[in-house]
PDB file of C-alpha atoms in Angstrom:
ATOM      1  CA  ALA A   1    -132.643 -54.860-109.339  1.00  0.00           C
ATOM      2  CA  CYS A   2    -132.087 -51.464-110.608  1.00  0.00           C
ATOM      3  CA  LEU A   3    -129.555 -49.367-108.658  1.00  0.00           C
ATOM      4  CA  THR A   4    -129.859 -46.074-110.577  1.00  0.00           C
ATOM      5  CA  ASN A   5    -132.698 -43.883-111.508  1.00  0.00           C
ATOM      6  CA  PHE A   6    -133.025 -42.675-115.120  1.00  0.00           C
ATOM      7  CA  TYR A   7    -133.217 -38.739-114.659  1.00  0.00           C
ATOM      8  CA  GLY A   8    -132.831 -37.739-118.207  1.00  0.00           C
ATOM      9  CA  PHE A   9    -130.592 -37.288-121.059  1.00  0.00           C
ATOM     10  CA  ASP A  10    -129.244 -34.427-123.029  1.00  0.00           C
ATOM     11  CA  MET A  11    -126.946 -34.018-126.109  1.00  0.00           C
ATOM     12  CA  ALA A  12    -123.800 -32.222-125.744  1.00  0.00           C
ATOM     13  CA  THR A  13    -124.072 -28.571-126.570  1.00  0.00           C
ATOM     14  CA  ASP A  14    -120.988 -28.552-128.924  1.00  0.00           C
ATOM     15  CA  LYS A  15    -122.411 -31.514-130.920  1.00  0.00           C
ATOM     16  CA  LEU A  16    -125.797 -29.707-131.272  1.00  0.00           C
ATOM     17  CA  LYS A  17    -124.083 -26.502-132.297  1.00  0.00           C
ATOM     18  CA  SER A  18    -122.037 -28.174-134.973  1.00  0.00           C
ATOM     19  CA  LEU A  19    -125.179 -29.647-136.527  1.00  0.00           C
ATOM     20  CA  VAL A  20    -126.880 -26.199-137.247  1.00  0.00           C
ATOM     21  CA  LYS A  21    -125.709 -24.769-140.488  1.00  0.00           C
ATOM     22  CA  LYS A  22    -127.012 -22.308-143.283  1.00  0.00           C
ATOM     23  CA  ASN A  23    -129.255 -23.192-146.150  1.00  0.00           C
ATOM     24  CA  GLN A  24    -131.218 -25.830-144.373  1.00  0.00           C
ATOM     25  CA  THR A  25    -134.361 -26.058-142.326  1.00  0.00           C
ATOM     26  CA  THR A  26    -134.186 -27.095-138.506  1.00  0.00           C
ATOM     27  CA  ILE A  27    -137.197 -29.049-137.529  1.00  0.00           C
ATOM     28  CA  GLU A  28    -137.827 -29.758-133.748  1.00  0.00           C
ATOM     29  CA  ALA A  29    -140.489 -31.548-132.004  1.00  0.00           C
ATOM     30  CA  TYR A  30    -141.330 -32.635-128.520  1.00  0.00           C
ATOM     31  CA  VAL A  31    -143.912 -34.889-127.097  1.00  0.00           C
ATOM     32  CA  ASP A  32    -144.909 -36.188-123.468  1.00  0.00           C
ATOM     33  CA  VAL A  33    -145.079 -40.136-123.567  1.00  0.00           C
ATOM     34  CA  LYS A  34    -145.975 -42.550-120.816  1.00  0.00           C
ATOM     35  CA  THR A  35    -143.991 -45.663-120.825  1.00  0.00           C
ATOM     36  CA  THR A  36    -145.589 -49.140-119.901  1.00  0.00           C
ATOM     37  CA  ASP A  37    -144.008 -49.066-116.422  1.00  0.00           C
ATOM     38  CA  GLY A  38    -145.514 -45.651-115.556  1.00  0.00           C
ATOM     39  CA  PHE A  39    -142.797 -43.058-116.229  1.00  0.00           C
ATOM     40  CA  THR A  40    -143.882 -39.956-117.955  1.00  0.00           C
ATOM     41  CA  LEU A  41    -141.069 -38.669-120.255  1.00  0.00           C
ATOM     42  CA  ARG A  42    -140.761 -35.589-122.361  1.00  0.00           C
ATOM     43  CA  VAL A  43    -138.810 -36.525-125.568  1.00  0.00           C
ATOM     44  CA  PHE A  44    -137.217 -33.786-127.729  1.00  0.00           C
ATOM     45  CA  CYS A  45    -136.305 -34.582-131.350  1.00  0.00           C
ATOM     46  CA  ILE A  46    -134.246 -32.623-133.886  1.00  0.00           C
ATOM     47  CA  GLY A  47    -133.691 -33.053-137.546  1.00  0.00           C
ATOM     48  CA  PHE A  48    -132.366 -31.074-140.508  1.00  0.00           C
ATOM     49  CA  THR A  49    -133.266 -30.916-144.177  1.00  0.00           C
ATOM     50  CA  ASN A  50    -131.054 -32.517-146.722  1.00  0.00           C
ATOM     51  CA  ARG A  51    -130.480 -31.975-150.528  1.00  0.00           C
ATOM     52  CA  ARG A  52    -132.005 -34.347-152.873  1.00  0.00           C
ATOM     53  CA  ALA A  53    -129.497 -36.131-155.137  1.00  0.00           C
ATOM     54  CA  ASP A  54    -130.659 -34.439-158.334  1.00  0.00           C
ATOM     55  CA  GLN A  55    -130.976 -30.958-156.730  1.00  0.00           C
ATOM     56  CA  ARG A  56    -129.099 -27.989-158.195  1.00  0.00           C
ATOM     57  CA  ARG A  57    -130.239 -25.361-155.776  1.00  0.00           C
ATOM     58  CA  VAL A  58    -127.939 -24.641-152.998  1.00  0.00           C
ATOM     59  CA  THR A  59    -130.551 -24.259-150.327  1.00  0.00           C
ATOM     60  CA  SER A  60    -132.793 -26.989-148.973  1.00  0.00           C
ATOM     61  CA  TYR A  61    -135.627 -25.234-147.112  1.00  0.00           C
ATOM     62  CA  ALA A  62    -138.864 -27.104-146.312  1.00  0.00           C
ATOM     63  CA  GLN A  63    -142.272 -25.401-146.762  1.00  0.00           C
ATOM     64  CA  ALA A  64    -144.279 -24.716-143.590  1.00  0.00           C
ATOM     65  CA  SER A  65    -146.887 -27.537-144.431  1.00  0.00           C
ATOM     66  CA  GLN A  66    -143.785 -29.844-144.927  1.00  0.00           C
ATOM     67  CA  VAL A  67    -142.354 -28.965-141.548  1.00  0.00           C
ATOM     68  CA  ARG A  68    -145.743 -29.539-139.729  1.00  0.00           C
ATOM     69  CA  ALA A  69    -146.140 -32.889-141.673  1.00  0.00           C
ATOM     70  CA  ILE A  70    -142.505 -33.897-140.515  1.00  0.00           C
ATOM     71  CA  ARG A  71    -143.159 -32.776-137.066  1.00  0.00           C
ATOM     72  CA  LYS A  72    -146.304 -34.919-136.896  1.00  0.00           C
ATOM     73  CA  LYS A  73    -144.626 -37.913-138.038  1.00  0.00           C
ATOM     74  CA  MET A  74    -141.764 -37.330-135.504  1.00  0.00           C
ATOM     75  CA  THR A  75    -144.337 -37.235-132.622  1.00  0.00           C
ATOM     76  CA  ASP A  76    -146.261 -40.151-133.790  1.00  0.00           C
ATOM     77  CA  ILE A  77    -143.021 -42.337-134.180  1.00  0.00           C
ATOM     78  CA  ILE A  78    -141.861 -41.359-130.809  1.00  0.00           C
ATOM     79  CA  LYS A  79    -145.404 -41.921-129.131  1.00  0.00           C
ATOM     80  CA  ARG A  80    -145.527 -45.449-130.713  1.00  0.00           C
ATOM     81  CA  GLU A  81    -141.910 -46.439-130.024  1.00  0.00           C
ATOM     82  CA  VAL A  82    -141.690 -45.131-126.284  1.00  0.00           C
ATOM     83  CA  GLY A  83    -145.323 -45.854-125.390  1.00  0.00           C
ATOM     84  CA  SER A  84    -145.011 -49.606-126.002  1.00  0.00           C
ATOM     85  CA  VAL A  85    -141.815 -50.339-123.935  1.00  0.00           C
ATOM     86  CA  GLU A  86    -140.526 -49.988-120.400  1.00  0.00           C
ATOM     87  CA  LEU A  87    -138.018 -47.414-119.511  1.00  0.00           C
ATOM     88  CA  LYS A  88    -134.899 -49.664-119.532  1.00  0.00           C
ATOM     89  CA  ASP A  89    -135.986 -50.746-123.145  1.00  0.00           C
ATOM     90  CA  PHE A  90    -136.423 -47.150-124.210  1.00  0.00           C
ATOM     91  CA  VAL A  91    -132.857 -46.462-123.063  1.00  0.00           C
ATOM     92  CA  LYS A  92    -131.611 -49.394-125.093  1.00  0.00           C
ATOM     93  CA  LYS A  93    -133.322 -47.839-128.012  1.00  0.00           C
ATOM     94  CA  LEU A  94    -131.753 -44.599-127.430  1.00  0.00           C
ATOM     95  CA  CYS A  95    -128.359 -46.179-127.540  1.00  0.00           C
ATOM     96  CA  THR A  96    -128.922 -48.070-130.823  1.00  0.00           C
ATOM     97  CA  ASP A  97    -130.460 -44.962-132.740  1.00  0.00           C
ATOM     98  CA  THR A  98    -133.579 -47.208-133.961  1.00  0.00           C
ATOM     99  CA  ILE A  99    -135.903 -44.255-133.225  1.00  0.00           C
ATOM    100  CA  GLU A 100    -133.922 -41.798-135.332  1.00  0.00           C
ATOM    101  CA  ARG A 101    -133.637 -44.352-138.217  1.00  0.00           C
ATOM    102  CA  ASP A 102    -137.362 -44.885-138.287  1.00  0.00           C
ATOM    103  CA  ILE A 103    -138.039 -41.039-138.317  1.00  0.00           C
ATOM    104  CA  ARG A 104    -135.531 -40.548-141.040  1.00  0.00           C
ATOM    105  CA  THR A 105    -137.008 -43.253-143.267  1.00  0.00           C
ATOM    106  CA  ALA A 106    -140.682 -42.392-142.584  1.00  0.00           C
ATOM    107  CA  CYS A 107    -139.963 -38.556-143.479  1.00  0.00           C
ATOM    108  CA  GLU A 108    -138.131 -39.375-146.696  1.00  0.00           C
ATOM    109  CA  CYS A 109    -141.310 -39.072-148.824  1.00  0.00           C
ATOM    110  CA  ILE A 110    -142.142 -35.575-147.442  1.00  0.00           C
ATOM    111  CA  TYR A 111    -138.597 -34.019-147.384  1.00  0.00           C
ATOM    112  CA  PRO A 112    -135.111 -35.669-147.162  1.00  0.00           C
ATOM    113  CA  LEU A 113    -133.727 -35.314-143.653  1.00  0.00           C
ATOM    114  CA  HIS A 114    -130.214 -35.932-142.192  1.00  0.00           C
ATOM    115  CA  ASP A 115    -128.783 -35.769-138.662  1.00  0.00           C
ATOM    116  CA  VAL A 116    -131.965 -36.741-136.981  1.00  0.00           C
ATOM    117  CA  TYR A 117    -131.426 -37.054-133.298  1.00  0.00           C
ATOM    118  CA  ILE A 118    -133.170 -37.429-129.962  1.00  0.00           C
ATOM    119  CA  ARG A 119    -131.806 -34.345-128.605  1.00  0.00           C
ATOM    120  CA  LYS A 120    -133.157 -34.495-124.974  1.00  0.00           C
ATOM    121  CA  VAL A 121    -135.145 -36.667-122.647  1.00  0.00           C
ATOM    122  CA  LYS A 122    -136.711 -35.410-119.438  1.00  0.00           C
ATOM    123  CA  THR A 123    -138.326 -37.376-116.742  1.00  0.00           C
ATOM    124  CA  VAL A 124    -141.514 -35.466-116.156  1.00  0.00           C
ATOM    125  CA  LEU A 125    -143.264 -37.910-113.769  1.00  0.00           C
ATOM    126  CA  ASP A 126    -141.882 -40.908-111.909  1.00  0.00           C
ATOM    127  CA  ALA A 127    -143.745 -44.183-111.558  1.00  0.00           C
TER     128      ALA A 127
END
């Protein structure tokens, strides 16, 4: 039996602030997802654009349409990964960084990303 209730998860502020730098685009997305055991979670994701291997320009800013496309992919992957599992399995996925890896590889064709994280998870409704 479960002895503790999952309330939420938040990334440490100093870690989050150390990721933000100049000359890159910050892309954030959030989505409300219902797990198979009835919990409704609000999942926040953050990612940063990366320079391509052959790039000479110092800045790596994504266009607005690219940001929208990346945000759409982020929300689709989070909905697919979280909506198909129970809460305890989702917490295991958070620990192993599988969702972040999926987002990074899926968005590679739009714009290369680095430092993709699930930044925060809130429990909106309990089962």
